[in-house]
């Protein structure tokens, strides 16, 4: 807590700001180190390393928490209350104050327990998923739910706990706004998907059927990354059970996974993670470990990955460029045309159960299932033991399919093993934002499709760098979108985009 010493502090505003910035750099450096250990746990660490890694991450979490909530942080913020700050300095203070106030409300013992539980739950989830035994993971999920309810109560006991948790991932958009967008997606997509399933369009959905060895898929993924311009001098590609990106503007690593019957899954997830990495690598280097050098939360981050995955990676132009490389790796597809590839990567699945393998439309119904279940868990409207049945029922209701196993059902995602409740809505919010950003980029970049087909991504990368990446967390979410596109954040561009694209594909 801030002390009254701030009132008597002789430190002038410029010095107070620099002192605050120095503290911020220190605690973000600790967080960055924890991120490397977290990456290692999911990619390189021996299976037996969990007990020590849990303590290591827990200790770093408590150190960072102590640094954020130290009295001196509060004193410096108080000293800057009425200071004459530049817009950038005011943005830094705004972001730091939010972290300080939320952190100060939560006891360090709870922070440590959440961190330790996350490490233990990760291994339990991996084992439960491999063995298809939800019961083995359930105690860890139960503990996470209890801890996160307590966490939310410490921050604000008078508000919906799920709303409080959502703000950890998207502090600049209200949960009401998120729910309104999800509702709009449901209202647009459900009848569209029904119409697609009734359509007699004959897409080339079998273009990439067969067996595609993992080693060749990995080589293809690296070629895809080189094609779009991933900087391997500041990154690397590895394999994990759940694809993810971790790092900063100096060192940003991505992972993917392979299924020998589904080469498109690896290509899509690799390009998706490239979008995340490109955002991190495009942040201002001189502002590293400060809010001006950090990404603007998860909805914006997801907009970058979904933009590259969907608006680039699923486009005709991209497959005009990439199909020869694909066919060189997998000669069994040598007869496929660009149109065949375009139709295959944009088919709408009738029976896909896996979120990360979902098509561009049904993906959002996967998100809605997760959102509704985790919201009900946190609010106490659903018991952990009832999660598998609730999950299966919602899949049957929204998608017309029902999982046969928990591994292809409620155990498929890593997020709940980390206690990341409130994360899932940002995926759909990011997809909506991606459409709005890409529409603006198309208006400003002459012949963008032709450039993609030629393998020239420099103008798109520069546009995203100028309008999104370089700002770090200077702007809050809606203001960032307005600065980039001229309009407030809305679902209009996304609904227009999918109606035009899938109307053409399926004749609806």
Coordinates of C-alpha atoms in Angstrom, one line a residue:
X1 CA 0.0 0.0 0.0
X2 CA 1.1 3.6 -0.7
X3 CA 2.2 5.4 2.5
X4 CA 1.8 9.0 3.5
X5 CA 5.5 9.5 2.8
X6 CA 4.5 10.3 -0.8
X7 CA 3.0 13.6 0.3
X8 CA 6.3 14.7 1.7
X9 CA 8.4 13.2 -1.0
X10 CA 10.8 15.8 -2.4
X11 CA 11.3 13.7 -5.5
X12 CA 10.2 15.8 -8.6
X13 CA 8.0 14.2 -11.2
X14 CA 10.7 13.4 -13.8
X15 CA 12.8 11.6 -11.2
X16 CA 9.7 9.8 -9.8
X17 CA 8.8 8.7 -13.3
X18 CA 12.3 7.3 -14.0
X19 CA 12.4 5.6 -10.6
X20 CA 9.0 4.0 -11.4
X21 CA 10.2 2.9 -14.8
X22 CA 13.3 1.3 -13.3
X23 CA 11.1 -0.7 -10.9
X24 CA 8.8 -1.8 -13.7
X25 CA 11.8 -3.0 -15.8
X26 CA 13.0 -5.1 -12.9
X27 CA 9.7 -6.9 -12.2
X28 CA 9.1 -7.5 -15.9
X29 CA 12.6 -8.9 -16.2
X30 CA 11.7 -11.4 -13.4
X31 CA 8.5 -12.2 -15.3
X32 CA 10.4 -12.7 -18.5
X33 CA 12.7 -15.2 -16.8
X34 CA 9.6 -17.1 -15.5
X35 CA 8.4 -17.2 -19.1
X36 CA 11.5 -18.9 -20.2
X37 CA 11.1 -21.5 -17.4
X38 CA 7.5 -22.0 -18.5
X39 CA 8.5 -22.5 -22.1
X40 CA 11.1 -25.0 -21.0
X41 CA 8.6 -26.9 -18.9
X42 CA 6.4 -27.4 -21.9
X43 CA 9.1 -28.1 -24.5
X44 CA 12.4 -29.3 -23.1
X45 CA 12.1 -30.2 -19.4
X46 CA 12.4 -33.9 -18.3
X47 CA 9.1 -35.3 -17.0
X48 CA 10.5 -35.6 -13.5
X49 CA 11.4 -31.9 -13.2
X50 CA 7.9 -30.8 -12.2
X51 CA 8.4 -30.6 -8.3
X52 CA 11.4 -28.3 -8.6
X53 CA 10.0 -26.3 -11.5
X54 CA 6.8 -25.7 -9.5
X55 CA 8.8 -24.1 -6.7
X56 CA 11.0 -22.1 -9.1
X57 CA 8.0 -20.6 -10.8
X58 CA 6.2 -20.0 -7.6
X59 CA 9.2 -18.2 -6.1
X60 CA 9.6 -15.9 -9.2
X61 CA 5.9 -15.2 -9.1
X62 CA 6.0 -14.1 -5.4
X63 CA 9.2 -12.0 -6.1
X64 CA 7.5 -10.2 -8.9
X65 CA 4.3 -9.7 -6.9
X66 CA 6.3 -8.3 -4.0
X67 CA 8.1 -5.9 -6.3
X68 CA 4.8 -4.7 -7.9
X69 CA 3.0 -4.2 -4.6
X70 CA 5.9 -2.7 -2.6
X71 CA 5.1 0.5 -0.8
X72 CA 7.6 2.4 -3.0
X73 CA 5.6 1.5 -6.1
X74 CA 2.5 3.1 -4.5
X75 CA 4.5 6.1 -3.3
X76 CA 5.9 6.7 -6.8
X77 CA 2.4 6.4 -8.4
X78 CA 1.1 8.9 -5.8
X79 CA 3.9 11.3 -6.6
X80 CA 2.8 11.2 -10.3
X81 CA -0.9 11.7 -9.6
X82 CA -1.0 15.4 -10.7
X83 CA 2.3 15.4 -12.6
X84 CA 2.5 17.0 -16.1
X85 CA 3.2 13.9 -18.1
X86 CA 3.5 13.3 -21.8
X87 CA 0.9 11.0 -23.4
X88 CA 3.3 8.1 -23.4
X89 CA 4.3 8.7 -19.8
X90 CA 0.6 8.9 -18.8
X91 CA 0.0 5.6 -20.6
X92 CA 2.8 3.9 -18.7
X93 CA 1.5 5.2 -15.3
X94 CA -2.0 4.1 -16.2
X95 CA -0.8 0.5 -17.0
X96 CA 1.4 0.3 -13.9
X97 CA -1.3 1.6 -11.7
X98 CA -3.7 -1.1 -12.9
X99 CA -1.1 -3.8 -12.2
X100 CA -0.3 -2.3 -8.8
X101 CA -3.9 -2.0 -7.6
X102 CA -4.8 -5.5 -8.7
X103 CA -1.6 -6.9 -7.3
X104 CA -1.9 -5.0 -4.1
X105 CA -5.3 -6.6 -3.4
X106 CA -4.0 -10.2 -3.6
X107 CA -1.9 -11.7 -0.8
X108 CA 1.5 -13.0 -2.0
X109 CA 0.7 -16.4 -0.4
X110 CA -2.2 -16.8 -2.8
X111 CA -0.1 -15.8 -5.8
X112 CA 2.5 -18.5 -4.8
X113 CA -0.2 -21.1 -4.4
X114 CA -1.8 -20.3 -7.8
X115 CA 1.6 -20.5 -9.5
X116 CA 2.6 -23.8 -7.8
X117 CA -0.8 -25.3 -8.6
X118 CA -0.4 -24.3 -12.2
X119 CA 2.9 -26.3 -12.6
X120 CA 1.4 -29.3 -10.9
X121 CA -1.8 -29.1 -12.8
X122 CA 0.1 -28.9 -16.2
X123 CA 1.7 -32.3 -15.7
X124 CA -1.6 -33.8 -14.4
X125 CA -3.4 -32.4 -17.4
X126 CA -0.9 -33.9 -19.8
X127 CA -1.1 -37.3 -18.2
X128 CA -4.9 -37.2 -17.9
X129 CA -5.2 -36.2 -21.6
X130 CA -2.9 -39.0 -22.7
X131 CA -4.9 -41.5 -20.6
X132 CA -8.3 -40.1 -21.3
X133 CA -9.1 -39.7 -17.6
X134 CA -10.8 -36.5 -16.6
X135 CA -11.0 -37.8 -13.0
X136 CA -7.2 -37.6 -12.7
X137 CA -7.3 -33.9 -13.6
X138 CA -10.5 -33.0 -11.8
X139 CA -8.9 -32.3 -8.4
X140 CA -6.4 -29.8 -9.9
X141 CA -9.2 -28.1 -11.8
X142 CA -11.2 -28.0 -8.6
X143 CA -8.3 -26.4 -6.8
X144 CA -7.8 -23.8 -9.6
X145 CA -11.5 -22.9 -9.5
X146 CA -11.3 -22.3 -5.7
X147 CA -8.1 -20.3 -5.9
X148 CA -9.3 -18.1 -8.7
X149 CA -12.6 -17.4 -7.0
X150 CA -10.6 -16.3 -4.0
X151 CA -8.3 -14.3 -6.2
X152 CA -11.3 -12.5 -7.8
X153 CA -12.8 -11.9 -4.3
X154 CA -9.6 -10.3 -3.1
X155 CA -9.7 -7.9 -6.0
X156 CA -13.4 -7.0 -5.8
X157 CA -15.8 -9.0 -3.7
X158 CA -18.8 -7.0 -5.0
X159 CA -18.4 -7.9 -8.6
X160 CA -19.0 -11.0 -10.7
X161 CA -15.8 -13.1 -10.2
X162 CA -15.7 -14.1 -13.9
X163 CA -15.7 -10.5 -14.9
X164 CA -12.8 -9.8 -12.6
X165 CA -10.8 -12.7 -14.1
X166 CA -11.6 -11.7 -17.7
X167 CA -9.9 -8.4 -16.9
X168 CA -6.6 -10.2 -16.4
X169 CA -6.6 -10.9 -20.2
X170 CA -8.7 -8.0 -21.5
X171 CA -8.8 -5.1 -19.1
X172 CA -9.8 -2.6 -21.7
X173 CA -13.1 -4.1 -22.9
X174 CA -16.0 -4.9 -20.6
X175 CA -17.4 -8.4 -20.2
X176 CA -20.7 -7.1 -21.4
X177 CA -19.0 -5.9 -24.7
X178 CA -17.4 -9.3 -25.1
X179 CA -20.7 -11.2 -24.5
X180 CA -22.4 -8.9 -27.0
X181 CA -19.8 -9.7 -29.7
X182 CA -20.1 -13.4 -28.9
X183 CA -23.9 -13.1 -29.2
X184 CA -23.6 -11.4 -32.5
X185 CA -21.2 -14.1 -33.8
X186 CA -23.7 -16.8 -32.7
X187 CA -26.6 -15.1 -34.4
X188 CA -24.6 -14.7 -37.6
X189 CA -22.8 -18.0 -37.7
X190 CA -25.3 -20.6 -36.6
X191 CA -27.7 -20.0 -39.5
X192 CA -24.8 -19.6 -41.9
X193 CA -23.4 -23.0 -40.8
X194 CA -26.8 -24.6 -41.1
X195 CA -27.1 -23.2 -44.7
X196 CA -23.6 -24.5 -45.5
X197 CA -24.5 -28.0 -44.3
X198 CA -27.6 -27.9 -46.5
X199 CA -25.6 -26.6 -49.5
X200 CA -25.0 -28.9 -52.4
X201 CA -21.6 -27.3 -53.1
X202 CA -19.0 -29.9 -54.0
X203 CA -15.7 -28.6 -52.6
X204 CA -12.4 -30.3 -53.0
X205 CA -12.3 -31.4 -49.4
X206 CA -10.2 -34.5 -50.0
X207 CA -7.3 -32.6 -51.5
X208 CA -4.9 -33.3 -48.6
X209 CA -6.0 -36.7 -47.6
X210 CA -3.3 -39.3 -47.0
X211 CA -0.3 -39.8 -44.8
X212 CA 2.2 -37.0 -44.3
X213 CA 5.3 -37.9 -42.2
X214 CA 6.0 -35.6 -39.2
X215 CA 9.6 -34.9 -40.2
X216 CA 8.4 -33.6 -43.6
X217 CA 5.7 -31.6 -42.0
X218 CA 8.2 -30.0 -39.7
X219 CA 10.4 -29.1 -42.6
X220 CA 7.4 -27.7 -44.4
X221 CA 6.5 -25.6 -41.3
X222 CA 10.0 -24.1 -41.3
X223 CA 9.7 -23.3 -44.9
X224 CA 6.3 -21.6 -44.3
X225 CA 7.9 -19.5 -41.5
X226 CA 10.8 -18.5 -43.8
X227 CA 8.3 -17.6 -46.5
X228 CA 6.4 -15.2 -44.3
X229 CA 9.5 -13.7 -42.8
X230 CA 10.0 -15.2 -39.3
X231 CA 13.3 -14.1 -37.8
X232 CA 15.0 -17.3 -36.7
X233 CA 17.9 -15.2 -35.3
X234 CA 15.4 -14.1 -32.6
X235 CA 13.2 -17.2 -32.4
X236 CA 12.9 -20.9 -32.9
X237 CA 10.3 -23.6 -33.7
X238 CA 9.7 -26.5 -31.4
X239 CA 7.0 -29.1 -30.8
X240 CA 4.6 -29.1 -27.8
X241 CA 1.3 -30.8 -26.9
X242 CA -0.5 -27.5 -27.4
X243 CA 0.9 -24.9 -29.8
X244 CA 1.9 -21.6 -28.1
X245 CA 4.2 -18.6 -28.4
X246 CA 6.5 -17.2 -25.6
X247 CA 8.9 -14.4 -25.5
X248 CA 9.6 -10.7 -26.3
X249 CA 11.1 -8.5 -29.0
X250 CA 14.6 -10.1 -28.6
X251 CA 13.7 -13.7 -28.2
X252 CA 10.2 -15.0 -29.2
X253 CA 9.7 -18.8 -29.6
X254 CA 6.9 -20.7 -31.2
X255 CA 5.7 -24.3 -31.0
X256 CA 3.4 -26.4 -33.2
X257 CA 2.3 -30.0 -33.3
X258 CA 1.9 -32.6 -36.0
X259 CA -0.7 -35.2 -37.0
X260 CA 0.4 -37.4 -39.9
X261 CA -3.2 -37.4 -41.3
X262 CA -3.6 -33.6 -41.1
X263 CA -0.8 -31.5 -42.7
X264 CA -3.1 -28.4 -42.8
X265 CA -3.3 -28.5 -39.0
X266 CA 0.4 -28.0 -38.6
X267 CA 0.6 -25.3 -41.4
X268 CA -2.3 -23.4 -39.8
X269 CA -1.1 -23.5 -36.2
X270 CA 2.5 -22.6 -37.3
X271 CA 1.3 -19.5 -39.2
X272 CA -1.1 -18.7 -36.3
X273 CA 1.8 -18.7 -33.9
X274 CA 3.9 -16.7 -36.3
X275 CA 1.3 -13.9 -36.0
X276 CA 1.8 -13.9 -32.2
X277 CA 5.6 -13.9 -32.6
X278 CA 5.6 -11.2 -35.2
X279 CA 3.7 -9.0 -32.8
X280 CA 6.2 -9.6 -30.0
X281 CA 9.2 -9.2 -32.3
X282 CA 7.7 -5.9 -33.6
X283 CA 7.4 -4.2 -30.2
X284 CA 9.8 -1.3 -29.6
X285 CA 13.1 -2.7 -28.5
X286 CA 14.1 0.5 -26.6
X287 CA 10.9 0.1 -24.5
X288 CA 11.5 -3.6 -23.5
X289 CA 10.2 -4.5 -20.1
X290 CA 8.0 -1.5 -19.9
X291 CA 4.3 -1.1 -20.9
X292 CA 5.3 0.8 -24.1
X293 CA 7.3 -2.3 -25.1
X294 CA 4.6 -4.8 -24.2
X295 CA 1.6 -6.1 -26.2
X296 CA -1.9 -4.7 -25.7
X297 CA -3.4 -7.7 -24.0
X298 CA -4.9 -10.8 -25.6
X299 CA -7.6 -9.7 -27.9
X300 CA -5.1 -7.6 -29.8
X301 CA -2.5 -10.4 -29.6
X302 CA -5.0 -12.9 -31.0
X303 CA -6.0 -10.5 -33.8
X304 CA -2.4 -10.8 -35.1
X305 CA -2.3 -14.5 -35.1
X306 CA -5.8 -14.9 -36.6
X307 CA -5.0 -12.3 -39.2
X308 CA -2.0 -14.3 -40.4
X309 CA -3.7 -17.7 -40.1
X310 CA -7.1 -16.8 -41.7
X311 CA -6.8 -13.6 -43.9
X312 CA -3.3 -14.6 -45.2
X313 CA -2.9 -18.4 -44.7
X314 CA -6.4 -19.3 -45.9
X315 CA -6.4 -17.0 -48.9
X316 CA -6.2 -18.0 -52.6
X317 CA -3.2 -15.7 -52.9
X318 CA -1.2 -17.5 -50.2
X319 CA -1.9 -20.9 -51.7
X320 CA -0.9 -19.7 -55.2
X321 CA 2.4 -18.9 -53.5
X322 CA 2.7 -21.9 -51.1
X323 CA 1.2 -24.8 -53.0
X324 CA 4.4 -25.6 -55.1
X325 CA 6.4 -25.8 -51.8
X326 CA 3.8 -28.1 -50.3
X327 CA 3.8 -30.3 -53.4
X328 CA 7.5 -30.5 -53.4
X329 CA 7.4 -31.9 -49.8
X330 CA 4.4 -34.1 -50.6
X331 CA 4.4 -35.2 -54.2
X332 CA 1.1 -37.2 -53.7
X333 CA -0.6 -33.8 -54.0
X334 CA 1.0 -32.9 -57.3
X335 CA -2.4 -32.8 -59.1
X336 CA -4.0 -30.4 -56.7
X337 CA -4.8 -26.9 -58.1
X338 CA -4.7 -23.6 -56.2
X339 CA -8.5 -23.7 -56.2
X340 CA -8.5 -27.2 -54.8
X341 CA -6.2 -26.1 -52.0
X342 CA -8.3 -23.0 -51.3
X343 CA -11.4 -25.0 -51.0
X344 CA -9.7 -27.6 -48.8
X345 CA -8.4 -25.1 -46.3
X346 CA -11.7 -23.3 -46.1
X347 CA -14.1 -26.2 -45.8
X348 CA -16.6 -26.1 -43.0
X349 CA -16.4 -29.3 -41.0
X350 CA -19.5 -31.2 -39.9
X351 CA -17.8 -33.4 -37.3
X352 CA -14.6 -31.8 -36.0
X353 CA -14.4 -31.8 -32.2
X354 CA -11.0 -30.1 -31.7
X355 CA -10.8 -26.3 -31.4
X356 CA -7.3 -25.9 -32.8
X357 CA -8.3 -28.0 -35.9
X358 CA -11.6 -26.1 -36.4
X359 CA -12.6 -24.2 -39.5
X360 CA -12.9 -20.5 -39.5
X361 CA -16.6 -20.5 -38.8
X362 CA -17.3 -23.3 -36.3
X363 CA -14.2 -22.2 -34.4
X364 CA -16.3 -19.6 -32.6
X365 CA -18.9 -22.1 -31.4
X366 CA -16.0 -24.1 -29.9
X367 CA -15.0 -20.8 -28.0
X368 CA -18.6 -20.2 -26.9
X369 CA -18.7 -23.7 -25.3
X370 CA -15.6 -23.0 -23.3
X371 CA -16.7 -19.5 -22.3
X372 CA -20.0 -20.7 -21.0
X373 CA -18.5 -23.6 -19.1
X374 CA -15.7 -21.7 -17.4
X375 CA -18.0 -18.8 -16.6
X376 CA -20.5 -21.2 -14.9
X377 CA -17.6 -22.9 -13.0
X378 CA -16.3 -19.7 -11.6
X379 CA -19.8 -18.4 -10.7
X380 CA -20.6 -21.7 -8.9
X381 CA -23.3 -22.7 -11.4
X382 CA -21.5 -25.8 -12.5
X383 CA -19.6 -28.5 -10.5
X384 CA -16.2 -29.7 -11.7
X385 CA -17.4 -33.3 -11.8
X386 CA -20.1 -32.3 -14.2
X387 CA -17.8 -30.6 -16.7
X388 CA -17.5 -33.6 -19.1
X389 CA -21.3 -34.0 -19.5
X390 CA -21.9 -30.3 -19.8
X391 CA -19.2 -30.0 -22.4
X392 CA -20.6 -32.9 -24.4
X393 CA -24.2 -31.6 -24.2
X394 CA -23.1 -28.2 -25.4
X395 CA -21.2 -29.7 -28.4
X396 CA -24.3 -31.6 -29.3
X397 CA -26.5 -28.5 -29.0
X398 CA -24.2 -26.0 -30.8
X399 CA -22.3 -28.2 -33.3
X400 CA -24.5 -31.3 -33.6
X401 CA -21.6 -33.6 -32.6
X402 CA -20.8 -35.4 -29.3
X403 CA -17.3 -36.4 -28.1
X404 CA -16.7 -40.0 -27.4
X405 CA -13.7 -39.3 -25.1
X406 CA -12.7 -36.6 -22.7
X407 CA -9.4 -36.3 -24.5
X408 CA -11.3 -35.0 -27.6
X409 CA -13.7 -33.2 -25.3
X410 CA -13.0 -31.2 -22.1
X411 CA -9.3 -32.2 -21.8
X412 CA -8.2 -31.0 -25.2
X413 CA -7.1 -27.4 -24.1
X414 CA -4.2 -26.5 -21.8
X415 CA -5.7 -23.3 -20.5
X416 CA -7.5 -24.6 -17.4
X417 CA -4.4 -26.4 -16.2
X418 CA -2.9 -22.9 -15.9
X419 CA -6.0 -21.6 -14.2
X420 CA -6.6 -19.2 -17.2
X421 CA -10.3 -18.6 -16.7
X422 CA -11.4 -15.6 -18.8
X423 CA -8.9 -16.3 -21.6
X424 CA -11.1 -18.0 -24.2
X425 CA -13.3 -15.1 -25.2
X426 CA -10.2 -13.2 -26.4
X427 CA -9.9 -15.8 -29.3
X428 CA -13.1 -14.7 -30.8
X429 CA -12.6 -11.1 -30.0
X430 CA -9.2 -11.3 -31.8
X431 CA -10.7 -12.9 -34.9
X432 CA -13.3 -10.1 -35.1
X433 CA -10.5 -7.5 -34.7
X434 CA -8.4 -9.2 -37.3
X435 CA -11.1 -8.8 -39.9
X436 CA -11.4 -5.1 -39.1
X437 CA -7.6 -4.6 -39.2
X438 CA -7.1 -6.5 -42.5
X439 CA -9.9 -4.6 -44.1
X440 CA -8.1 -1.4 -43.3
X441 CA -4.8 -2.7 -44.5
X442 CA -6.4 -3.8 -47.8
X443 CA -7.7 -0.2 -48.3
X444 CA -4.3 1.3 -47.7
X445 CA -2.0 -1.2 -49.4
X446 CA -2.4 -1.3 -53.2
X447 CA -2.7 -4.9 -54.6
X448 CA -2.3 -6.7 -51.3
X449 CA -3.5 -10.0 -52.7
X450 CA -1.0 -9.8 -55.5
X451 CA 1.8 -9.0 -53.1
X452 CA 0.9 -12.1 -51.0
X453 CA 0.8 -14.3 -54.1
X454 CA 4.3 -13.0 -55.0
X455 CA 5.6 -13.7 -51.5
X456 CA 6.0 -10.0 -50.7
X457 CA 4.8 -9.5 -47.1
X458 CA 6.8 -6.4 -46.4
X459 CA 4.0 -3.9 -46.8
X460 CA 1.6 -5.9 -44.6
X461 CA 4.3 -6.3 -42.0
X462 CA 5.1 -2.6 -42.1
X463 CA 1.4 -1.6 -41.9
X464 CA 0.9 -3.9 -38.8
X465 CA 4.1 -2.6 -37.3
X466 CA 3.1 1.0 -37.8
X467 CA -0.5 0.7 -36.7
X468 CA -0.3 -2.0 -34.0
X469 CA 3.1 -3.3 -32.9
X470 CA 5.0 -0.1 -32.3
X471 CA 2.4 1.3 -29.9
X472 CA 2.9 -1.4 -27.3
X473 CA 0.3 -0.7 -24.6
X474 CA 0.2 3.0 -25.2
X475 CA -3.5 2.9 -26.3
X476 CA -6.3 0.9 -24.7
X477 CA -8.0 -1.6 -27.0
X478 CA -10.7 0.4 -28.6
X479 CA -8.5 3.4 -29.1
X480 CA -5.8 1.3 -30.8
X481 CA -8.4 -0.1 -33.2
X482 CA -9.7 3.4 -33.9
X483 CA -6.2 4.7 -34.5
X484 CA -5.6 1.9 -37.0
X485 CA -8.9 1.7 -38.8
X486 CA -10.7 5.0 -38.2
X487 CA -13.6 3.2 -36.5
X488 CA -14.5 1.8 -33.1
X489 CA -14.0 -1.9 -32.6
X490 CA -17.0 -3.8 -33.9
X491 CA -18.0 -7.1 -35.5
X492 CA -19.2 -5.5 -38.8
X493 CA -16.0 -6.2 -40.8
X494 CA -15.9 -9.8 -39.6
X495 CA -19.5 -10.6 -40.5
X496 CA -19.2 -8.9 -43.9
X497 CA -16.0 -10.9 -44.6
X498 CA -17.4 -14.3 -43.7
X499 CA -20.7 -13.7 -45.5
X500 CA -18.9 -12.8 -48.7
X501 CA -16.2 -15.5 -48.5
X502 CA -18.4 -18.4 -47.5
X503 CA -21.3 -17.2 -49.6
X504 CA -19.1 -17.6 -52.6
X505 CA -17.6 -20.9 -51.6
X506 CA -20.9 -22.6 -50.7
X507 CA -23.3 -20.7 -52.9
X508 CA -25.4 -19.4 -50.0

